[in-house]
């Protein structure tokens, strides 16, 4: 049952060249550059997001994800959730306010799959970009590229899925969808703290701490097709799409940032309430579960990770 | 016979030969001529799938994920084909990608 985690609040992504990356996330995906810090990190957001930023880019030698953060309703909830995580035997580290610009203290821990997650409750709210909060217009002028509306979720690859399921249930997430192998083992988890079909998802993989993609929300299938046009116009590395997923039934296209981190833009998708039984896909039908039209996995989906 | 403005790439473990126009990254030039001598991943130096070893020839590379090509390996002639631009004919060996058992940062 829900325990006060509201939404995916941010993801910090490592890139090989910060200016190339900013160009990709701003000019192509359409995120807004909001700020930079003395470490050289760049802070971005989708225009509908009320908090100051949701994507942080950091230049490093190895692409991938540094951490994903979830925003909680208040500071007291943050403390009680951190205590619940500690009770699982997972060490929780408190990072002081201000380490990320205009963000309060963060409670950070390593999940059983090796990914770093954090919880926080406070971040400066600058409001939706380009529209006011009273009598707002439908959308702001000056949006670029795919005009992504928000950071939506991450898909991550790792080994200990059962450990992660226990952790995220402890944080009040529901299991919206799963993939089961013929022996009944879970090989994919789609977890949500909200009505969305997923706020974070995991696929079983022998390595720890691998990043499959960060996903951004678009409004319509037409926008997904237009995103595909922009990917071709800019000669951006395409993975697959436009197509539809079986899992969540979202309409999607996958592509890569200039450092090889996978991005998704998508629209649609199923919804979830806490009394819903998990939707199950069979591992034997994984092709259809992942790519509903082709009904066949491309090898890249399983092997290309940062 | 040397063909003007292209370099010959020999992928010896797959027994394939193709030509790359000067100034173009090896992997994407290979894709354009529909060859499958090197595995294609992210095309951005991140995933490591297109890791090759260069046995002969000159080339330059852009920054590559250290998780897949360490400094030592780079000095030994390993590279990611998506980040490599040939400066001469090359003889290379593909299929050097390995799953990481330990995470480097």
Coordinates of N, CA, C and O in Angstrom, one line a residue, chain A residues 137-260:
Chain A
X137 N -2.4 28.8 -20.0 CA -2.6 28.5 -21.4 C -2.3 27.0 -21.6 O -1.7 26.3 -20.7
X138 N -2.6 26.4 -22.7 CA -2.5 25.0 -22.9 C -1.1 24.5 -23.0 O -0.8 23.4 -22.6
X139 N -0.2 25.3 -23.5 CA 1.2 25.0 -23.6 C 2.0 26.2 -23.9 O 1.5 27.2 -24.3
X140 N 3.3 26.2 -23.5 CA 4.1 27.4 -23.7 C 4.7 27.5 -25.1 O 4.9 26.5 -25.7
X141 N 4.9 28.7 -25.5 CA 5.7 29.0 -26.7 C 7.2 28.6 -26.4 O 7.6 28.7 -25.3
X142 N 7.9 28.3 -27.5 CA 9.4 28.2 -27.4 C 9.9 26.8 -27.0 O 11.1 26.7 -26.7
X143 N 9.0 25.8 -27.1 CA 9.4 24.4 -26.8 C 10.2 23.9 -28.0 O 9.9 24.3 -29.1
X144 N 11.2 23.1 -27.7 CA 12.1 22.6 -28.8 C 11.9 21.1 -29.0 O 11.4 20.3 -28.2
X145 N 12.2 20.6 -30.2 CA 12.3 19.2 -30.6 C 11.1 18.4 -30.3 O 10.0 18.8 -30.7
X146 N 11.2 17.4 -29.5 CA 10.1 16.4 -29.2 C 9.2 17.0 -28.2 O 8.1 16.4 -27.9
X147 N 9.5 18.1 -27.5 CA 8.7 18.8 -26.6 C 8.2 17.9 -25.4 O 7.1 17.8 -25.0
X148 N 9.2 17.1 -24.9 CA 8.9 16.1 -23.8 C 8.3 16.9 -22.7 O 8.7 17.9 -22.3
X149 N 7.2 16.3 -22.1 CA 6.5 17.0 -21.1 C 7.0 16.7 -19.7 O 7.0 17.6 -18.8
X150 N 7.6 15.5 -19.5 CA 8.1 15.2 -18.1 C 9.1 14.0 -18.2 O 8.9 13.1 -19.1
X151 N 10.0 13.9 -17.2 CA 10.7 12.6 -16.9 C 9.7 11.7 -16.3 O 9.0 12.0 -15.4
X152 N 9.6 10.5 -16.9 CA 8.5 9.6 -16.5 C 9.0 8.4 -15.6 O 8.4 8.1 -14.6
X153 N 10.0 7.6 -16.1 CA 10.4 6.4 -15.4 C 11.8 6.0 -15.9 O 12.3 6.5 -16.9
X154 N 12.4 5.0 -15.2 CA 13.6 4.4 -15.7 C 13.4 2.9 -15.8 O 12.6 2.3 -15.0
X155 N 14.0 2.2 -16.8 CA 14.1 0.7 -16.8 C 15.5 0.4 -16.5 O 16.4 0.9 -17.2
X156 N 15.7 -0.5 -15.6 CA 17.1 -0.8 -15.1 C 17.3 -2.3 -15.1 O 16.3 -3.1 -15.0
X157 N 18.5 -2.8 -15.4 CA 18.8 -4.2 -15.5 C 19.7 -4.6 -14.3 O 20.7 -3.9 -14.0
X158 N 19.4 -5.7 -13.7 CA 20.1 -6.2 -12.5 C 19.8 -7.6 -12.2 O 18.9 -8.2 -12.8
X159 N 20.5 -8.1 -11.2 CA 20.4 -9.6 -10.9 C 19.3 -9.9 -9.8 O 18.5 -10.8 -10.1
X160 N 19.2 -9.2 -8.7 CA 18.4 -9.7 -7.6 C 17.0 -9.0 -7.7 O 16.7 -8.1 -6.9
X161 N 16.1 -9.5 -8.5 CA 14.8 -8.9 -8.7 C 13.9 -9.1 -7.5 O 13.1 -8.2 -7.1
X162 N 14.0 -10.3 -6.8 CA 13.2 -10.5 -5.7 C 13.6 -9.6 -4.5 O 12.7 -9.1 -3.8
X163 N 14.9 -9.3 -4.4 CA 15.3 -8.3 -3.4 C 14.8 -6.9 -3.7 O 14.3 -6.2 -2.8
X164 N 14.8 -6.6 -4.9 CA 14.2 -5.2 -5.3 C 12.7 -5.2 -5.1 O 12.2 -4.1 -4.7
X165 N 12.0 -6.3 -5.3 CA 10.6 -6.3 -5.1 C 10.3 -6.1 -3.6 O 9.4 -5.3 -3.3
X166 N 11.0 -6.7 -2.8 CA 10.8 -6.5 -1.3 C 11.1 -5.1 -0.9 O 10.3 -4.5 -0.2
X167 N 12.2 -4.5 -1.5 CA 12.5 -3.1 -1.2 C 11.4 -2.2 -1.6 O 11.0 -1.3 -0.9
X168 N 11.0 -2.3 -2.8 CA 10.0 -1.4 -3.4 C 8.6 -1.6 -2.8 O 7.8 -0.6 -2.6
X169 N 8.3 -2.8 -2.4 CA 7.0 -3.0 -1.6 C 7.1 -2.3 -0.3 O 6.1 -1.7 0.2
X170 N 8.3 -2.4 0.3 CA 8.5 -1.6 1.6 C 8.3 -0.1 1.4 O 7.9 0.5 2.4
X171 N 8.6 0.4 0.3 CA 8.5 1.8 0.0 C 7.1 2.1 -0.5 O 6.8 3.3 -0.8
X172 N 6.2 1.1 -0.5 CA 4.8 1.4 -0.8 C 4.5 1.3 -2.3 O 3.4 1.7 -2.7
X173 N 5.4 0.8 -3.1 CA 5.1 0.6 -4.5 C 4.2 -0.6 -4.8 O 4.3 -1.6 -4.0
X174 N 3.4 -0.6 -5.8 CA 2.7 -1.7 -6.3 C 3.3 -2.4 -7.5 O 4.0 -1.7 -8.3
X175 N 3.1 -3.7 -7.6 CA 3.6 -4.5 -8.7 C 2.5 -4.4 -9.8 O 1.6 -5.2 -9.7
X176 N 2.7 -3.6 -10.8 CA 1.6 -3.4 -11.8 C 1.7 -4.5 -12.8 O 0.7 -5.1 -13.3
X177 N 2.9 -4.9 -13.3 CA 3.1 -5.9 -14.3 C 4.4 -6.7 -13.9 O 5.3 -6.2 -13.3
X178 N 4.4 -8.0 -14.4 CA 5.5 -8.8 -14.2 C 5.7 -9.7 -15.4 O 4.7 -10.0 -16.1
X179 N 6.9 -10.2 -15.6 CA 7.1 -11.3 -16.6 C 7.6 -12.5 -15.8 O 8.5 -12.4 -15.0
X180 N 7.0 -13.6 -16.0 CA 7.3 -14.9 -15.3 C 7.9 -15.9 -16.3 O 7.3 -16.1 -17.4
X181 N 9.0 -16.6 -15.9 CA 9.5 -17.6 -16.7 C 8.7 -18.9 -16.5 O 7.8 -18.9 -15.6
X182 N 8.9 -20.0 -17.3 CA 8.1 -21.2 -17.1 C 8.1 -21.8 -15.7 O 7.2 -22.5 -15.3
X183 N 9.2 -21.5 -15.0 CA 9.3 -22.1 -13.6 C 8.6 -21.1 -12.6 O 8.6 -21.4 -11.4
X184 N 8.1 -20.0 -13.1 CA 7.4 -19.1 -12.2 C 8.3 -18.0 -11.6 O 7.9 -17.3 -10.7
X185 N 9.5 -18.0 -12.0 CA 10.4 -16.9 -11.5 C 10.2 -15.6 -12.2 O 9.9 -15.6 -13.4
X186 N 10.3 -14.5 -11.4 CA 10.0 -13.2 -12.0 C 11.3 -12.8 -12.8 O 12.4 -12.8 -12.2
X187 N 11.1 -12.4 -14.0 CA 12.3 -11.9 -14.8 C 12.1 -10.4 -15.2 O 13.0 -9.8 -15.8
X188 N 10.9 -9.9 -14.9 CA 10.8 -8.4 -15.0 C 9.7 -7.9 -14.0 O 8.8 -8.6 -13.7
X189 N 10.0 -6.7 -13.5 CA 9.1 -6.1 -12.5 C 8.8 -4.7 -13.0 O 9.7 -3.9 -13.4
X190 N 7.5 -4.3 -13.1 CA 7.0 -3.0 -13.4 C 6.4 -2.4 -12.2 O 5.3 -2.9 -11.8
X191 N 7.0 -1.5 -11.5 CA 6.6 -1.0 -10.2 C 6.1 0.4 -10.2 O 6.6 1.2 -10.9
X192 N 5.1 0.7 -9.4 CA 4.5 2.0 -9.5 C 4.1 2.5 -8.1 O 3.6 1.8 -7.2
X193 N 4.3 3.8 -7.9 CA 3.9 4.5 -6.6 C 2.7 5.3 -6.9 O 2.3 6.1 -6.0
X194 N 2.2 5.2 -8.1 CA 1.1 6.2 -8.5 C 0.1 5.4 -9.4 O -0.1 4.2 -9.2
X195 N -0.6 6.1 -10.2 CA -1.6 5.5 -11.1 C -0.9 5.1 -12.4 O -1.5 4.4 -13.3
X196 N 0.3 5.5 -12.6 CA 1.0 5.2 -13.9 C 1.4 3.7 -13.9 O 1.6 3.1 -12.8
X197 N 1.5 3.1 -15.1 CA 1.8 1.7 -15.2 C 3.2 1.4 -14.7 O 3.5 0.2 -14.3
X198 N 4.1 2.3 -14.7 CA 5.4 2.1 -14.1 C 6.0 3.4 -13.7 O 6.0 4.4 -14.5
X199 N 6.6 3.5 -12.5 CA 7.5 4.6 -12.1 C 9.0 4.1 -12.2 O 9.9 4.9 -12.3
X200 N 9.2 2.8 -12.0 CA 10.5 2.2 -12.2 C 10.3 0.8 -12.6 O 9.3 0.1 -12.2
X201 N 11.1 0.2 -13.5 CA 11.0 -1.2 -13.9 C 12.4 -1.8 -13.9 O 13.4 -1.2 -14.0
X202 N 12.4 -3.2 -13.7 CA 13.6 -3.9 -13.7 C 13.5 -5.2 -14.6 O 12.4 -5.8 -14.6
X203 N 14.6 -5.5 -15.2 CA 14.6 -6.7 -16.0 C 15.9 -7.5 -15.5 O 16.9 -6.9 -15.2
X204 N 15.7 -8.8 -15.4 CA 16.7 -9.7 -14.8 C 17.9 -9.8 -15.8 O 17.7 -10.0 -17.0
X205 N 19.1 -9.7 -15.3 CA 20.3 -9.6 -16.1 C 21.5 -10.0 -15.1 O 21.4 -9.7 -14.0
X206 N 22.5 -10.7 -15.7 CA 23.5 -11.2 -14.8 C 24.4 -10.1 -14.1 O 25.0 -10.3 -13.1
X207 N 24.5 -8.9 -14.7 CA 25.3 -7.9 -14.1 C 24.5 -7.0 -13.2 O 23.3 -6.9 -13.4
X208 N 25.1 -6.4 -12.2 CA 24.5 -5.4 -11.4 C 24.5 -4.0 -12.0 O 25.4 -3.7 -12.8
X209 N 23.6 -3.2 -11.6 CA 23.6 -1.8 -11.8 C 23.8 -1.3 -13.2 O 24.6 -0.5 -13.5
X210 N 23.0 -1.9 -14.1 CA 23.0 -1.5 -15.5 C 21.8 -0.6 -15.8 O 20.7 -0.8 -15.3
X211 N 22.0 0.3 -16.7 CA 21.0 1.3 -17.1 C 20.4 1.0 -18.4 O 21.2 0.9 -19.4
X212 N 19.1 0.7 -18.5 CA 18.6 0.5 -19.8 C 18.0 1.7 -20.5 O 18.4 2.0 -21.6
X213 N 17.2 2.5 -19.8 CA 16.7 3.8 -20.4 C 16.1 4.7 -19.4 O 15.6 4.2 -18.3
X214 N 16.1 5.9 -19.7 CA 15.3 6.9 -19.0 C 14.2 7.4 -20.0 O 14.5 7.5 -21.2
X215 N 13.0 7.5 -19.5 CA 11.9 7.7 -20.4 C 11.2 9.0 -20.1 O 11.1 9.5 -19.0
X216 N 10.7 9.6 -21.2 CA 10.0 10.9 -21.2 C 8.7 10.8 -21.8 O 8.5 10.1 -22.8
X217 N 7.7 11.6 -21.3 CA 6.3 11.4 -21.7 C 6.0 12.4 -22.8 O 6.3 13.6 -22.6
X218 N 5.3 11.9 -23.8 CA 4.7 12.8 -24.8 C 3.2 12.6 -24.8 O 2.7 11.6 -24.2
X219 N 2.5 13.5 -25.4 CA 1.0 13.5 -25.3 C 0.3 12.5 -26.2 O -0.7 11.9 -25.8
X220 N 0.8 12.4 -27.4 CA 0.0 11.6 -28.4 C 0.9 10.7 -29.3 O 2.1 10.9 -29.3
X221 N 0.3 9.8 -29.9 CA 1.0 8.9 -30.9 C 1.6 9.8 -32.0 O 2.7 9.5 -32.5
X222 N 0.8 10.8 -32.4 CA 1.4 11.8 -33.4 C 2.7 12.4 -32.9 O 3.6 12.5 -33.7
X223 N 2.8 12.7 -31.7 CA 4.1 13.2 -31.1 C 5.2 12.2 -31.2 O 6.3 12.5 -31.4
X224 N 4.8 10.9 -31.0 CA 5.8 9.8 -31.1 C 6.4 9.7 -32.5 O 7.6 9.6 -32.8
X225 N 5.4 9.8 -33.5 CA 5.9 9.8 -34.9 C 6.7 11.0 -35.3 O 7.7 10.9 -36.0
X226 N 6.4 12.1 -34.7 CA 7.1 13.4 -35.0 C 8.5 13.2 -34.3 O 9.5 13.7 -34.9
X227 N 8.6 12.6 -33.2 CA 9.9 12.3 -32.5 C 10.7 11.4 -33.4 O 11.9 11.7 -33.6
X228 N 10.1 10.4 -34.1 CA 10.8 9.6 -35.0 C 11.4 10.4 -36.2 O 12.5 10.2 -36.6
X229 N 10.6 11.3 -36.7 CA 11.1 12.2 -37.8 C 12.3 13.0 -37.3 O 13.3 13.1 -38.0
X230 N 12.2 13.5 -36.1 CA 13.3 14.3 -35.6 C 14.6 13.5 -35.4 O 15.7 14.0 -35.6
X231 N 14.4 12.2 -35.0 CA 15.6 11.3 -34.8 C 16.3 11.1 -36.2 O 17.5 11.2 -36.2
X232 N 15.5 11.0 -37.2 CA 16.1 10.9 -38.6 C 16.7 12.2 -39.0 O 17.8 12.2 -39.5
X233 N 16.0 13.3 -38.8 CA 16.5 14.6 -39.3 C 17.8 14.9 -38.6 O 18.7 15.6 -39.2
X234 N 18.0 14.5 -37.4 CA 19.3 14.8 -36.7 C 20.3 13.7 -36.7 O 21.3 13.8 -36.1
X235 N 20.0 12.6 -37.5 CA 20.9 11.5 -37.6 C 21.2 10.9 -36.2 O 22.4 10.5 -36.0
X236 N 20.3 10.9 -35.4 CA 20.4 10.4 -34.0 C 20.4 8.8 -34.0 O 19.6 8.3 -34.8
X237 N 21.2 8.2 -33.2 CA 21.2 6.7 -33.1 C 19.9 6.2 -32.7 O 19.4 6.4 -31.6
X238 N 19.2 5.4 -33.6 CA 17.9 4.8 -33.3 C 18.1 3.4 -32.8 O 18.9 2.7 -33.2
X239 N 17.2 3.1 -31.8 CA 17.2 1.7 -31.3 C 16.1 1.0 -32.1 O 16.3 0.2 -33.0
X240 N 14.8 1.3 -31.7 CA 13.7 0.7 -32.4 C 12.4 1.5 -32.2 O 12.3 2.2 -31.2
X241 N 11.6 1.4 -33.2 CA 10.3 2.1 -33.1 C 10.1 3.1 -34.3 O 11.0 3.1 -35.1
X242 N 9.0 3.8 -34.3 CA 7.9 3.8 -33.4 C 7.1 2.4 -33.4 O 6.9 1.9 -34.4
X243 N 6.7 2.0 -32.2 CA 6.0 0.8 -32.0 C 5.2 0.9 -30.7 O 5.1 1.9 -30.1
X244 N 4.6 -0.3 -30.4 CA 3.8 -0.3 -29.1 C 4.4 -1.5 -28.2 O 4.8 -2.5 -28.8
X245 N 4.5 -1.2 -26.9 CA 4.8 -2.3 -26.0 C 3.6 -3.1 -25.7 O 2.5 -2.6 -25.6
X246 N 3.8 -4.4 -25.4 CA 2.8 -5.3 -24.8 C 2.7 -4.9 -23.4 O 1.6 -4.4 -22.9
X247 N 3.8 -5.0 -22.6 CA 3.9 -4.5 -21.3 C 3.5 -3.0 -21.2 O 4.1 -2.2 -21.9
X248 N 2.5 -2.7 -20.4 CA 2.0 -1.3 -20.2 C 1.2 -0.8 -21.4 O 0.5 0.2 -21.3
X249 N 1.4 -1.4 -22.6 CA 0.7 -1.0 -23.8 C 1.0 0.4 -24.3 O 0.3 1.0 -25.1
X250 N 2.1 1.0 -23.8 CA 2.5 2.3 -24.2 C 3.0 2.3 -25.6 O 3.5 1.3 -26.2
X251 N 2.9 3.5 -26.3 CA 3.4 3.7 -27.7 C 4.7 4.4 -27.6 O 4.8 5.4 -26.9
X252 N 5.7 3.9 -28.3 CA 7.1 4.2 -27.9 C 8.0 4.4 -29.1 O 7.8 3.8 -30.2
X253 N 9.1 5.0 -28.8 CA 10.3 4.9 -29.7 C 11.6 5.0 -28.8 O 11.6 5.8 -27.8
X254 N 12.6 4.2 -29.1 CA 13.8 4.1 -28.3 C 15.0 4.7 -29.2 O 15.1 4.3 -30.4
X255 N 15.8 5.4 -28.6 CA 17.0 6.0 -29.3 C 18.1 6.2 -28.3 O 17.9 5.9 -27.1
X256 N 19.3 6.7 -28.7 CA 20.4 6.8 -27.8 C 20.9 8.2 -27.7 O 20.9 8.9 -28.7
X257 N 21.4 8.6 -26.5 CA 22.0 9.9 -26.4 C 23.4 9.8 -27.0 O 23.9 8.7 -27.3
X258 N 24.2 10.9 -27.1 CA 25.5 10.8 -27.8 C 26.5 10.0 -27.0 O 27.6 9.7 -27.5
X259 N 26.2 9.6 -25.8 CA 27.1 8.8 -25.0 C 26.6 7.4 -24.9 O 27.2 6.5 -24.2
X260 N 25.6 7.0 -25.7 CA 25.1 5.7 -25.7 C 24.1 5.3 -24.6 O 23.7 4.1 -24.5

